[in-house]
C-alpha cells in the first residue's frame, strides 16, 4: 500500500533507536494486512520526551512506542494509564483515541503470552524470579495481575533493590491474593529451595547476555526437575546457558526473544484492533541471524 494523504503515522521514540527492529516488523505487518499505517523511529533523549509527545499529539498520530530512556517520563504525558502501566511505573505503548492518549505497558503481557505459546499458563502457578529492573518489574506486576498464585523474587542488593521492595508493596496492595516475598539473590540455598516447589523459574537479569554469556544464576543443575519450566528474558544469545542447562535436564524452556515479539504483537493489537501476523514476523525478523 502506498503512503497517501490518509495514511496514519505510528512511531518509536527513545535513544538509541537505529538498531530497532520495530519499524521493519510493524511496516511489514501493515503491508501484509493491507492497513494504511506507516511506522518510523525518532531518536529522542529522556529530557526531550515530553516535548516529543506534545508534537505527536499535535500531529494526531495513531500511537507510538517508547523505548529507553523515556518510558517513565512518558507516563506524565498521558491522559490515562492502564493498571499495568501505572503499577509498573513505565509506559511502552501509547494509543491516541480522538486526542486522548492512553499509556500501556505490554512488556509483561508479552512475557505472559510467550509462556502461553510455550504451553505454560501463569494463572494459579508459583513463580520464582530473579531481577528487579525494568523487565523484572513488568513481569512481576503483570503476572500478579494475571493471577500468579505465589511469587518469590530474588534481587541483588544493588541500586535496583528498592524497586523490588516497591513492587512487593504494590502487589500486596493491589493484588492481595498473590503471595509475594522478596529475598537476597546472594542466598543461593534459599533460591534453590524456592525453585524446588515452583512451577516456573524466570531469569530477568542480564546474566547470560553477551558478554556474560558463559554465566547462569543456577550453578547447581540438580535444581532442574523435569516438570520445572525455565524462562529467560535474555535473547542475545537466543539460547542462554541457563536455557541450555535446563533443556539438557529435560525442562521445558521459554526463550526471551518471544517476549520481544509478543510485546510488539500486543501493541499492534492496541493500535489496529487486529492480530499481528506473528508467525511470518517471527520467521522474517526474529530468527537468529535473521533480517
Ligand atoms: P535493568 O538495568 O533495568 O535491570 C537489571 C537487573 O539485573 C537489576 O535487577 C540488577 O540488580 C540485575 N543485575 C545486573 N547485573 C547482575 C548480576 N551480575 N547478577 C545478578 N543480577 C544482576 O535491565 P532490564 O531492562 O530489566 O534488562 C534485563 C535483561 O532483560 C537484559 O538482558 C535485557 O536485554 C533483557 N530484556 C529483554 C526483553 C525481552 O523482550 N526479551 C525486554 C527487556 C529487557
CSV table of N, CA and C in Angstrom, one decimal, residues 6 14 66-67 85 100-101 111 127 133 138 162 166 172 175 182 192 194 215 222 277 279:
chain,number,residue,atom,x,y,z
A,6,UNK,N,-4.0,10.0,3.5
A,6,UNK,CA,-4.9,9.4,4.6
A,6,UNK,C,-4.0,8.5,5.5
A,14,UNK,N,12.8,7.2,21.5
A,14,UNK,CA,13.8,6.7,22.5
A,14,UNK,C,15.2,7.0,22.0
A,66,UNK,N,7.5,3.6,23.2
A,66,UNK,CA,8.6,4.3,23.8
A,66,UNK,C,9.6,3.2,24.3
A,67,UNK,N,10.8,3.4,23.9
A,67,UNK,CA,11.9,2.6,24.5
A,67,UNK,C,12.7,3.4,25.4
A,85,UNK,N,0.5,-0.3,33.5
A,85,UNK,CA,1.5,0.8,33.3
A,85,UNK,C,1.6,1.6,34.5
A,100,UNK,N,-7.1,11.7,23.0
A,100,UNK,CA,-6.8,11.2,24.3
A,100,UNK,C,-5.7,10.2,24.3
A,101,UNK,N,-4.6,10.4,25.0
A,101,UNK,CA,-3.5,9.4,25.0
A,101,UNK,C,-3.6,8.5,26.2
A,111,UNK,N,5.6,-11.3,27.9
A,111,UNK,CA,6.2,-12.4,28.6
A,111,UNK,C,5.1,-13.5,28.9
A,127,UNK,N,5.8,-18.9,40.9
A,127,UNK,CA,7.0,-18.5,40.2
A,127,UNK,C,8.1,-18.0,41.1
A,133,UNK,N,14.9,-5.0,37.8
A,133,UNK,CA,15.0,-3.8,36.9
A,133,UNK,C,13.7,-3.7,36.1
A,138,UNK,N,8.1,-5.4,35.1
A,138,UNK,CA,7.0,-5.6,34.2
A,138,UNK,C,6.4,-7.0,34.3
A,162,UNK,N,15.6,-1.4,45.8
A,162,UNK,CA,14.4,-0.6,46.2
A,162,UNK,C,13.2,-0.8,45.3
A,166,UNK,N,9.5,-1.9,46.3
A,166,UNK,CA,8.3,-1.2,45.9
A,166,UNK,C,7.3,-2.1,45.2
A,172,UNK,N,1.1,-6.4,47.0
A,172,UNK,CA,0.4,-6.7,48.2
A,172,UNK,C,-0.9,-5.8,48.3
A,175,UNK,N,-3.0,-6.6,44.6
A,175,UNK,CA,-3.4,-8.0,44.3
A,175,UNK,C,-3.2,-8.8,45.5
A,182,UNK,N,10.2,-11.3,49.0
A,182,UNK,CA,11.5,-10.8,48.4
A,182,UNK,C,12.7,-11.3,49.2
A,192,UNK,N,17.5,-21.9,45.6
A,192,UNK,CA,17.3,-23.3,45.1
A,192,UNK,C,16.1,-23.9,45.8
A,194,UNK,N,13.4,-22.3,47.0
A,194,UNK,CA,12.1,-21.7,46.4
A,194,UNK,C,11.8,-22.3,45.0
A,215,UNK,N,27.7,-17.4,31.7
A,215,UNK,CA,27.2,-17.5,33.1
A,215,UNK,C,25.7,-17.8,33.2
A,222,UNK,N,21.2,-29.7,39.7
A,222,UNK,CA,20.2,-30.6,40.4
A,222,UNK,C,18.8,-29.9,40.6
A,277,UNK,N,0.6,-10.6,12.1
A,277,UNK,CA,1.0,-11.9,11.6
A,277,UNK,C,2.3,-12.5,12.2
A,279,UNK,N,3.6,-15.4,13.1
A,279,UNK,CA,4.5,-16.5,12.5
A,279,UNK,C,5.4,-15.9,11.5
